[in-house]
Coordinates of C-alpha atoms in Angstrom, one line a residue:
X1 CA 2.4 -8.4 32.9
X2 CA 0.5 -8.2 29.3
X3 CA -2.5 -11.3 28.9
X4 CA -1.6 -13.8 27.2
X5 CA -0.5 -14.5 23.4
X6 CA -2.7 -16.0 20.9
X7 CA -1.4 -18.7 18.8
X8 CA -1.3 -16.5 16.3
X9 CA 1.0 -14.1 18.3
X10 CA 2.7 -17.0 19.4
X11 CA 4.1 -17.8 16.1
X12 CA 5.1 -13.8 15.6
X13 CA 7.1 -14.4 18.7
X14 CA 8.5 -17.5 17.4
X15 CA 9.7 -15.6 14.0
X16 CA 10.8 -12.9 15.9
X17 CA 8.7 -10.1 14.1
X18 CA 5.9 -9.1 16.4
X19 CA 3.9 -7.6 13.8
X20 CA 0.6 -7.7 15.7
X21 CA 1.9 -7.2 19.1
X22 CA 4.7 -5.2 21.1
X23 CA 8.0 -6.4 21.4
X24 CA 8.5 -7.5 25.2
X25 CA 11.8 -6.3 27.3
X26 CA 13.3 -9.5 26.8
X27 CA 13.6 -9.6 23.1
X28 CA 14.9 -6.2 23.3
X29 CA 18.2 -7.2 22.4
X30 CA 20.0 -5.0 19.7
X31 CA 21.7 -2.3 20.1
X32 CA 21.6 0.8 18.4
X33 CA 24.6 0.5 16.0
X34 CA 23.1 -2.6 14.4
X35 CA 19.3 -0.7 14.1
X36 CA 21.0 1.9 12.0
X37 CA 22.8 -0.5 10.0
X38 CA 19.9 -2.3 9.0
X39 CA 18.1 1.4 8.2
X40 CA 21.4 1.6 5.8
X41 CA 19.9 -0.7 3.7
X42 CA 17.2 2.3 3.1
X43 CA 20.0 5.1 3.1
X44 CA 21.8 3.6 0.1
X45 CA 19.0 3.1 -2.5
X46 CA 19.9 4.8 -5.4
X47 CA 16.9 6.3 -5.8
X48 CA 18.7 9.1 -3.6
X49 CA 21.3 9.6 -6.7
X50 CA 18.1 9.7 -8.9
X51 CA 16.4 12.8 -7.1
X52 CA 19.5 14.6 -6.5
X53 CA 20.6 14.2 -10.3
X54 CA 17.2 15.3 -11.2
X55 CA 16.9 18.1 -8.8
X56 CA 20.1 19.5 -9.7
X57 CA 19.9 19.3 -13.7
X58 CA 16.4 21.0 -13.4
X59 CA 16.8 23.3 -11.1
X60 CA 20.5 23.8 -10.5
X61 CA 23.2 22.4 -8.2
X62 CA 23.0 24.6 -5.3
X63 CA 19.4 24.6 -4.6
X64 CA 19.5 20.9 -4.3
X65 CA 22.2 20.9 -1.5
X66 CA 20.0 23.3 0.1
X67 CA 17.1 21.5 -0.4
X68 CA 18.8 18.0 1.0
X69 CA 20.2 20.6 4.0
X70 CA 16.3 20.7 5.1
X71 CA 15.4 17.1 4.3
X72 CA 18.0 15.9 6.9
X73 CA 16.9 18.2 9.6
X74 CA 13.3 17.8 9.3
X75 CA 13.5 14.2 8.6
X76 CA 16.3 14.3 11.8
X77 CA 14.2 15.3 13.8
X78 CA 11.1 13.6 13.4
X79 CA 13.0 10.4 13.0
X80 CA 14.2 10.9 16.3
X81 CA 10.8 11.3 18.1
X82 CA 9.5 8.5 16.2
X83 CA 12.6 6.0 17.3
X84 CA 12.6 7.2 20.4
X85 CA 8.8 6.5 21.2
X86 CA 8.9 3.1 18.7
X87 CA 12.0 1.9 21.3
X88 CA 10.7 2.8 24.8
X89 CA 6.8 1.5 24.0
X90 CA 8.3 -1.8 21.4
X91 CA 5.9 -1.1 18.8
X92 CA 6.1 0.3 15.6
X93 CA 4.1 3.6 14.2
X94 CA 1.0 0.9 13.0
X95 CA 0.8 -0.2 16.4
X96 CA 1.9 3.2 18.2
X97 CA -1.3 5.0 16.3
X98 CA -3.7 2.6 18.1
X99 CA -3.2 4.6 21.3
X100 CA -1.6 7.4 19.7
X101 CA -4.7 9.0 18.0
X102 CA -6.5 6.9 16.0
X103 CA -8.1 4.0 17.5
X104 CA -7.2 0.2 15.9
X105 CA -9.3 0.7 12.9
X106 CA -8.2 3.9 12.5
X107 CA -4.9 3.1 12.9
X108 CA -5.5 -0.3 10.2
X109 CA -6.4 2.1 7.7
X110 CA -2.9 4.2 7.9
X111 CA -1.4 0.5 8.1
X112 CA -2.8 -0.3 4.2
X113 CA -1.9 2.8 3.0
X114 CA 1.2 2.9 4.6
X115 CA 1.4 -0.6 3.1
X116 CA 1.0 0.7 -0.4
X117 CA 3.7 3.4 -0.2
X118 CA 6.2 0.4 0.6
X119 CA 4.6 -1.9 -2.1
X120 CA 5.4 1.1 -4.5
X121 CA 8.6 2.0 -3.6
X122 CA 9.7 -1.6 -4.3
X123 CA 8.1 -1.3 -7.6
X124 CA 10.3 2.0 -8.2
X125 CA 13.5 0.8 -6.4
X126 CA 13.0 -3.1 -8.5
X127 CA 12.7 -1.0 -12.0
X128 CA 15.8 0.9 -11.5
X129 CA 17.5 -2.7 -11.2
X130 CA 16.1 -3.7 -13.9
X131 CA 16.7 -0.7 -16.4
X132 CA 20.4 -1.0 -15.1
X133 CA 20.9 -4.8 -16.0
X134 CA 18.9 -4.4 -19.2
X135 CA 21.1 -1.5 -20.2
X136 CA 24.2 -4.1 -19.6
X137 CA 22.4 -7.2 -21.1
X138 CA 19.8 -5.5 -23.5
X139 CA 19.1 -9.1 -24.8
X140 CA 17.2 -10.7 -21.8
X141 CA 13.6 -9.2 -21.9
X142 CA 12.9 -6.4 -19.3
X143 CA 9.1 -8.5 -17.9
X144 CA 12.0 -11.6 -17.1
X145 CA 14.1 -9.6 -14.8
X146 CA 11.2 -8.0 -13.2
X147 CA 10.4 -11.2 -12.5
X148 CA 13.6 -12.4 -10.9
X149 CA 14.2 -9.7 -8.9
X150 CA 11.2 -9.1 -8.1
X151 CA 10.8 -12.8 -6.6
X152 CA 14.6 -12.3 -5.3
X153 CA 13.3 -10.4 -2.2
X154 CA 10.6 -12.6 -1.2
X155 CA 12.9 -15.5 0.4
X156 CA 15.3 -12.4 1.7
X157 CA 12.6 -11.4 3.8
X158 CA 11.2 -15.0 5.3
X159 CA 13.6 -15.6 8.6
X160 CA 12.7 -11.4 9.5
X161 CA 15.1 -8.6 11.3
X162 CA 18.0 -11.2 12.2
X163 CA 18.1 -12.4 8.6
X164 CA 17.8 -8.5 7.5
X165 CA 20.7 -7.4 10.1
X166 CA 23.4 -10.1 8.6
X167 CA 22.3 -9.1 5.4
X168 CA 23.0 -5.6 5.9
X169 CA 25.9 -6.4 8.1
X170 CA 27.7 -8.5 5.3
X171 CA 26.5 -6.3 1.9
X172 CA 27.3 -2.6 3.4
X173 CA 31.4 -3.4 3.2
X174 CA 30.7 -3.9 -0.6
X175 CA 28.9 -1.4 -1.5
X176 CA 31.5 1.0 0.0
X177 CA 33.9 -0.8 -2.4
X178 CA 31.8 -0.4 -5.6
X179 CA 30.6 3.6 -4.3
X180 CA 34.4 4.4 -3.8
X181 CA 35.1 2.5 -7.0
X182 CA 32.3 4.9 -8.8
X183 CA 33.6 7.5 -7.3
X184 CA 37.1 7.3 -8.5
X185 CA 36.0 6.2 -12.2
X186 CA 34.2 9.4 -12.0
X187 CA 37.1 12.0 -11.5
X188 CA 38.7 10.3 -14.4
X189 CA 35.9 10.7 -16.7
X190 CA 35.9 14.1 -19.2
X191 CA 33.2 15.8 -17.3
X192 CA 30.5 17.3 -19.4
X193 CA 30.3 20.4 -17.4
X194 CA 33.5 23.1 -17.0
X195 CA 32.9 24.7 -14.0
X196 CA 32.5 23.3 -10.3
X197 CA 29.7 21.0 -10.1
X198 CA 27.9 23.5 -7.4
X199 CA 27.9 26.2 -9.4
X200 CA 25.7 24.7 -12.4
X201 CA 22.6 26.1 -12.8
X202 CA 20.2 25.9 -15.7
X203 CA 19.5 28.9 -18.0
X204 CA 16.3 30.3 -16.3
X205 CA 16.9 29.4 -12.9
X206 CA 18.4 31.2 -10.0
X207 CA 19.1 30.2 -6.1
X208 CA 16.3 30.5 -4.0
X209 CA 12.5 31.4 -5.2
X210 CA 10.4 28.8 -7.3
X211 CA 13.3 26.2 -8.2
X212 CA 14.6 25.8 -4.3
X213 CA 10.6 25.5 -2.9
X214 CA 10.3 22.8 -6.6
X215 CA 13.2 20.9 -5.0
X216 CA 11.8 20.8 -1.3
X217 CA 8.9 19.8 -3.1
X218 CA 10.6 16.6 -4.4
X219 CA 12.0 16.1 -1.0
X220 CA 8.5 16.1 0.5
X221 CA 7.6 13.2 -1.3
X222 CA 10.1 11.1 0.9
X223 CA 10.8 12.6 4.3
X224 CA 8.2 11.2 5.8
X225 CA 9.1 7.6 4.6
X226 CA 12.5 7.8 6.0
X227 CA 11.3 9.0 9.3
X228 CA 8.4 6.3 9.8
X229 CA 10.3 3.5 8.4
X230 CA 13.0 2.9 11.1
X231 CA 10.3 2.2 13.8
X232 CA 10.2 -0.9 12.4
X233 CA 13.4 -1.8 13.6
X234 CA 14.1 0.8 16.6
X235 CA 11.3 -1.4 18.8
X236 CA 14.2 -3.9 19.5
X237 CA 16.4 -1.4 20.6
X238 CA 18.2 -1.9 24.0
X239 CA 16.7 -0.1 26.7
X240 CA 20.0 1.0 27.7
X241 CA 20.8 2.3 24.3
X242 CA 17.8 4.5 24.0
X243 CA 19.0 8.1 25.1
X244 CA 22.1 8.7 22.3
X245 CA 20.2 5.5 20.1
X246 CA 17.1 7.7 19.0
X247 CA 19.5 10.7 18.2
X248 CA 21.9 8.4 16.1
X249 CA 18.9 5.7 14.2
X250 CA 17.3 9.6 13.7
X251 CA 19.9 11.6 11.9
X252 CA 22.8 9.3 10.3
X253 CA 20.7 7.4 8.4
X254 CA 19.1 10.7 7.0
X255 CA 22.5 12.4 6.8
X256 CA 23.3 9.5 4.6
X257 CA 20.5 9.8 2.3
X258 CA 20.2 13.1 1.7
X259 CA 23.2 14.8 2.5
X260 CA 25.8 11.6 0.7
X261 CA 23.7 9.6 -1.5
X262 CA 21.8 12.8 -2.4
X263 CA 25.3 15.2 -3.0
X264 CA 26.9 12.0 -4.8
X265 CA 23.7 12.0 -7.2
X266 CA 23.8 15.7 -7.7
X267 CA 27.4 15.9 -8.3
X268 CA 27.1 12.7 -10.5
X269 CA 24.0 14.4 -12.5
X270 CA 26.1 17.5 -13.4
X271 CA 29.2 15.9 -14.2
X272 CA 28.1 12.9 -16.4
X273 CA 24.9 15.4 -17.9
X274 CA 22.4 12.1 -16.9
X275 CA 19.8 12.0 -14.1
X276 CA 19.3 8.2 -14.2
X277 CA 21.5 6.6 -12.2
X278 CA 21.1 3.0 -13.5
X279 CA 22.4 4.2 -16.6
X280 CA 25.5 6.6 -15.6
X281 CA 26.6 3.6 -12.6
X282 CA 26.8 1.3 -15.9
X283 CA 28.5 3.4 -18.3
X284 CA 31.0 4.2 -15.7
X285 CA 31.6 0.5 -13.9
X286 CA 30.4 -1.5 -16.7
X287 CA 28.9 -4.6 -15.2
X288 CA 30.5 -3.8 -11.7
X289 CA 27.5 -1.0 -12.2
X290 CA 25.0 -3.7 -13.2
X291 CA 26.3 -5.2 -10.1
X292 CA 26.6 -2.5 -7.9
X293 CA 22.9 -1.7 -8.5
X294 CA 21.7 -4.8 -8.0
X295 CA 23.4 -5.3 -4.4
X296 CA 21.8 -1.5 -3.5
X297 CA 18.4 -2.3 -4.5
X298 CA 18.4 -5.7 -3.2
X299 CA 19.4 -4.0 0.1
X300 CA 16.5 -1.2 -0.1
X301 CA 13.7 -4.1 -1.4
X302 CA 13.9 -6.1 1.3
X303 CA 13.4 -3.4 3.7
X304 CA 10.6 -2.3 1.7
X305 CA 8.9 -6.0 1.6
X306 CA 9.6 -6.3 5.2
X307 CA 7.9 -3.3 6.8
X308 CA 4.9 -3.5 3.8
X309 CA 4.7 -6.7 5.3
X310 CA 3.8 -6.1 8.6
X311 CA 1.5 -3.3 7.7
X312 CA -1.1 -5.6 5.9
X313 CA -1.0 -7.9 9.0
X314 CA -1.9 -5.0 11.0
X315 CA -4.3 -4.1 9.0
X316 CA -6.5 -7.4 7.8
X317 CA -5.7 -8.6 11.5
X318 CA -8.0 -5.8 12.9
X319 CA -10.6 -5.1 9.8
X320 CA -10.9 -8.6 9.1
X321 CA -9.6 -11.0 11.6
X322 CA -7.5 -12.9 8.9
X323 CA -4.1 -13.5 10.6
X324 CA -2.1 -16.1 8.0
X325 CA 1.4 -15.0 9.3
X326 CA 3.9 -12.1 7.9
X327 CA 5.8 -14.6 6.0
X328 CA 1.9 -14.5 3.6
X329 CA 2.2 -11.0 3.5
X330 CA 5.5 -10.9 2.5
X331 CA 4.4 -12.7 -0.5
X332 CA 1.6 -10.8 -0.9
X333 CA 3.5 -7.3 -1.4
X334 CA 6.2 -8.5 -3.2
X335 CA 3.8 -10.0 -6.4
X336 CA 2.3 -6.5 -5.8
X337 CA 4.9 -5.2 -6.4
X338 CA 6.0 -7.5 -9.3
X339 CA 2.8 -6.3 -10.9
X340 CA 2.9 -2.4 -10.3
X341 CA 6.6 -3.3 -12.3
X342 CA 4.9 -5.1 -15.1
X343 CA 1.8 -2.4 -15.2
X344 CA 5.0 0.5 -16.2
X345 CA 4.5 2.4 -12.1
X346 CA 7.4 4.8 -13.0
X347 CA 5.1 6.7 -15.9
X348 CA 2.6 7.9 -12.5
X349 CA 5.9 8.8 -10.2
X350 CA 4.9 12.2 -10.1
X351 CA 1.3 11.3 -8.7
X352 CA 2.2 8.6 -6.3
X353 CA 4.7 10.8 -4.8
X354 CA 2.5 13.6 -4.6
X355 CA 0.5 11.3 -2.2
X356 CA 2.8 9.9 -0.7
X357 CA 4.1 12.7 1.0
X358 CA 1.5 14.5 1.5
X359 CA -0.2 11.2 3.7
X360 CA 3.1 10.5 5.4
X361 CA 4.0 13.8 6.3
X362 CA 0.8 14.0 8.1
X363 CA 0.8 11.4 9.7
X364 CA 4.3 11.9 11.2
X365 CA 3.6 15.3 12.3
X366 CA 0.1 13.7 14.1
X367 CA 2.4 11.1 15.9
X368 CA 5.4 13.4 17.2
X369 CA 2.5 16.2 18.2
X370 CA 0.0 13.8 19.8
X371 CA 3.3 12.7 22.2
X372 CA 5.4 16.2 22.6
X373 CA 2.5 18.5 22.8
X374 CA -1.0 16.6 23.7
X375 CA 0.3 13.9 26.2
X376 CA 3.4 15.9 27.7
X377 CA 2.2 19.7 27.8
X378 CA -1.5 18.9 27.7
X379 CA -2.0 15.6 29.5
X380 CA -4.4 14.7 27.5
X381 CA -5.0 10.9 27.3
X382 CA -3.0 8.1 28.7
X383 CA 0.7 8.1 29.3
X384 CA 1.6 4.8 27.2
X385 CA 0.9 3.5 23.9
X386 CA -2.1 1.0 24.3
X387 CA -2.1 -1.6 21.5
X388 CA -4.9 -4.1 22.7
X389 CA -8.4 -4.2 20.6
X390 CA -10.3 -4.7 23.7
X391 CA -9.1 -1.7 24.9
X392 CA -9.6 0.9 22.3
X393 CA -12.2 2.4 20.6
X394 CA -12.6 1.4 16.6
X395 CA -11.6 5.1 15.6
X396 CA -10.1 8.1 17.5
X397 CA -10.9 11.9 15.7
X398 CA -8.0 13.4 17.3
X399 CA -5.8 11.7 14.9
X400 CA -8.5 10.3 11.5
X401 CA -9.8 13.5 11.3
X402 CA -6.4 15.4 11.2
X403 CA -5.5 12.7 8.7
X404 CA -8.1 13.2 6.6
X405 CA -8.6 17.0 6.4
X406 CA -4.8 17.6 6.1
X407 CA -4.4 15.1 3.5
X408 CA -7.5 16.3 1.7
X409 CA -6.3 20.3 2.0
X410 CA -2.4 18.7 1.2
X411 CA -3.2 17.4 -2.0
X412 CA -5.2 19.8 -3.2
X413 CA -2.5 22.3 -2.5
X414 CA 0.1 19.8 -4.1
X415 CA -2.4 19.4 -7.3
X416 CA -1.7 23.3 -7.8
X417 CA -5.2 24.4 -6.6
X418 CA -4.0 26.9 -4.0
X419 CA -1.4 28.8 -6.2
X420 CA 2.2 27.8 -7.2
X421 CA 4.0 28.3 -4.0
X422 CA 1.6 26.4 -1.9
X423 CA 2.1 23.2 -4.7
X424 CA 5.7 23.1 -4.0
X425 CA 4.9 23.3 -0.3
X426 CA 1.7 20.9 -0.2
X427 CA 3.5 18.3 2.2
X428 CA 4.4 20.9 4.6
X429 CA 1.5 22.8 4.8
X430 CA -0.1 18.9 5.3
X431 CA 2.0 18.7 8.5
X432 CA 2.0 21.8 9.9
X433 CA -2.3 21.5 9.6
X434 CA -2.5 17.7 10.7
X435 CA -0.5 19.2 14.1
X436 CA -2.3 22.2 14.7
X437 CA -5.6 19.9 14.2
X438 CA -4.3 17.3 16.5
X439 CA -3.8 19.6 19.3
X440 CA -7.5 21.2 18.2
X441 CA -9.7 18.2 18.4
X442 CA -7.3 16.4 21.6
X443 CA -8.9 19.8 23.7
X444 CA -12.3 19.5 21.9
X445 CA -12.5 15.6 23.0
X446 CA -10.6 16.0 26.2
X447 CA -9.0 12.2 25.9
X448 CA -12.2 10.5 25.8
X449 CA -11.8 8.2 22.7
X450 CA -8.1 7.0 23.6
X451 CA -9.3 4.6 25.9
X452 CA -12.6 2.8 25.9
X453 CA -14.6 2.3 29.2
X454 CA -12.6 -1.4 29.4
X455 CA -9.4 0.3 29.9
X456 CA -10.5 1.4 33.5
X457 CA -10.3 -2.3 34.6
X458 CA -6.5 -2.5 33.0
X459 CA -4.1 -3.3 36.0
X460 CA -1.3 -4.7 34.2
X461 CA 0.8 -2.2 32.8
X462 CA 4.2 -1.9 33.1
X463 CA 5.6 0.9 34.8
X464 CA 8.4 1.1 31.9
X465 CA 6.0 1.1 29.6
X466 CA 4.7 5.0 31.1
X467 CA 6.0 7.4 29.1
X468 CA 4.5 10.6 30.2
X469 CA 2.3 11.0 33.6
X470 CA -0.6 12.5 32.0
X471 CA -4.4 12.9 33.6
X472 CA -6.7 10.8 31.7
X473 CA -6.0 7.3 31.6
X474 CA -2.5 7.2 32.4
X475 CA -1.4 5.6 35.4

């Protein structure tokens, strides 16, 4: 059995949120339909109608579908890994990296940036509300409904995933209604463009070539979000359901973003001639739209809140021993985010995405290679995921270093410094190094900084928590 809880933990347990510590077997309760109906609540942001629309009016109709085609499989499948290793170890990727690569303060630093992605997301996903009900009601200032819905989340988020699961539960019927309703408005609206809507294409552009690789590009900048995210939740996952419930919490939700919400937006984008989705929802629903918007964006923000939430109480838990509760936090990143609103975060998308991706991509590719090649076909370091301070060392270079030099060598693609094609590709060419590194340095170092001398006097793992029988460290 694991040591004891501190008070501190103690209260985690109490909230059910575990955001410093492992969920144990006996709070494993959900199963796997209710874990991807509470990632639904990331699936139906409209911000997935706002990069298909944009995609498809820059760089033509078909290249987007192809474009979402890859996201779902790439995203699929590291989703997949991720839920599957996030459900059979109870932790989630801040707490997975600890033993997975990059040591606890290692791992605290991906936490706070991790953090910020979510933080910034909620600031994008909050103004698209906002625009939306200020189109509708141009009369009530835009800083006073950042304000309000900004604030809205905050008490959302304070009872954690039970709260989130009824809220999902409840508010995914409706949306159906209003998307349906959209839908339906929309094939009776003149549309602005004659032919099919996968046949438009913009004078310049053709299928394939720079404009298909520009779209991929824009998908970068969020596949790795939706395959890290749903660890959050998958570490309550059922035992029982883990098998077919990584494979479903893996690919439905991302068949849902990218392949509905991101063909609705395209076809919506060509048909109405308007990439912004909180102003073609309202011209077509009226304040159904305003209302409609609202329910979606409530739905992704207090996701967002919720897992940014428990990344800065991973983080200042292990750099700073300040442990105030994730109910602090959650106020923490959602004035944050409040203020990236107020500060106008949507004229730097282009730049945060760049990141964004970039970082995330990275680290996913570290994760799903540390476990599928460097603990399974190299059995290199221990066979779990070890989450304890007192048993890790402060940093692992197996996975910081093939953070930092893919990320470094990503964005400097992505910035345009390594030729056009490598830009549009940046992300990918940030995984595909951050892997190859992983495996480099794991052989270099041979295991040694997964587990600090400590770890040799561990005698209380559990034997479900072994996930692969490897020869250093595991047991």
């Amino acid at each position: 059995m694991r040591s004891e809880q501190t008070a501190d933990q103690q209260i985690e347990t109490t909230e059910s949120d575990h955001s410093l510590s492992k969920v144990p077997y006996n709070e494993r309760k959900m199963g796997w339909l209710s874990i991807t109906n509470i990632t639904f609540g990331i699936a139906t942001a409209i911000f997935y109608f706002q990069i298909g629309s944009v995609m498809a009016l820059q760089f033509g109709a078909i290249n987007a579908l192809i474009s979402a085609a890859y996201a779902i499989i790439v995203a699929g499948i590291m989703g997949t890994v991720i839920v599957y290793l996030s459900a059979r170890s109870g932790m989630n990727v801040n707490l997975m990296s600890r033993g997975g690569g990059f040591g606890y303060i290692g791992a605290s630093l991906t936490s706070l940036i991790y953090a910020s992605n979510f933080i910034m997301y909620c600031a994008l996903e909050g103004m698209i509300l906002v625009f939306a009900v200020h189109e509708f009601f141009p009369v009530i200032p835009v800083w006073l409904l950042i304000v309000v819905f900004g604030t809205l989340v905050i008490p959302l988020n304070w009872f954690g995933i039970k709260q989130l699961d009824k809220l999902q539960k409840w508010s995914l019927p409706i949306f159906f209604v209003f998307l349906i309703t959209a839908i339906v408005v929309s094939f009776m609206t003149p549309s602005q463009y004659d032919g099919a809507f996968w046949t438009y294409m913009p004078e310049g552009m053709q299928i394939g070539g720079t404009a298909l690789l520009l779209c991929i590009g824009m998908q970068h900048g969020i596949i790795g979000l939706t395959a890290l995210i749903a660890s959050d939740y998958a570490r309550f996952l059922k035992p029982n359901h883990i098998k077919g419930g990584s494979l479903a919490i893996g690919f439905i939700p991302q068949i849902f973003c990218y392949g509905v919400m991101g063909g609705l937006g395209i076809w919506f984008g060509v048909r109405l001639n308007e990439p912004n989705p909180g102003v073609y929802i309202v011209h077509l629903l009226g304040i159904g739209g305003a209302l409609f918007t609202m329910l979606t964006q409530v739905r992704i923000n207090v996701t967002n809140i919720y897992s940014s939430s428990l990344s800065l109480s991973n983080f200042f838990e292990n750099v700073v021993n300040f442990k105030p509760g994730r109910r602090f936090w959650v106020v923490v990143a959602g004035v944050t985010a409040m203020a990236l609103m107020l500060g106008g975060i949507t004229d730097h998308l282009d730049a945060a995405l760049t990141f964004q991706g970039v970082f995330l991509m990275s680290w996913a590719a570290i994760l799903v290679t540390d476990f599928l090649v460097v603990k399974r076909m190299m059995k290199i370091g221990p066979g779990y995921y070890e989450e304890r301070q007192e048993y890790l060392y402060k940093w692992n270079p197996v996975g910081v270093w093939s953070l930092i030099i893919s990320s470094l060598l990503g964005t400097i693609a992505a910035l345009g410094y390594m030729g056009p094609f490598m830009q549009s590709t940046a992300a990918f060419f940030a995984a595909l190094l951050a892997a190859v590194l992983t495996i480099v340095i794991a052989y270099i170092t041979k295991g040694k900084y997964y587990l600090n001398d400590s770890a040799k006097k561990i005698n209380d793992i559990d034997e479900r928590d072994i996930l692969v029988k490897s020869k250093a460290g595991g047991k």
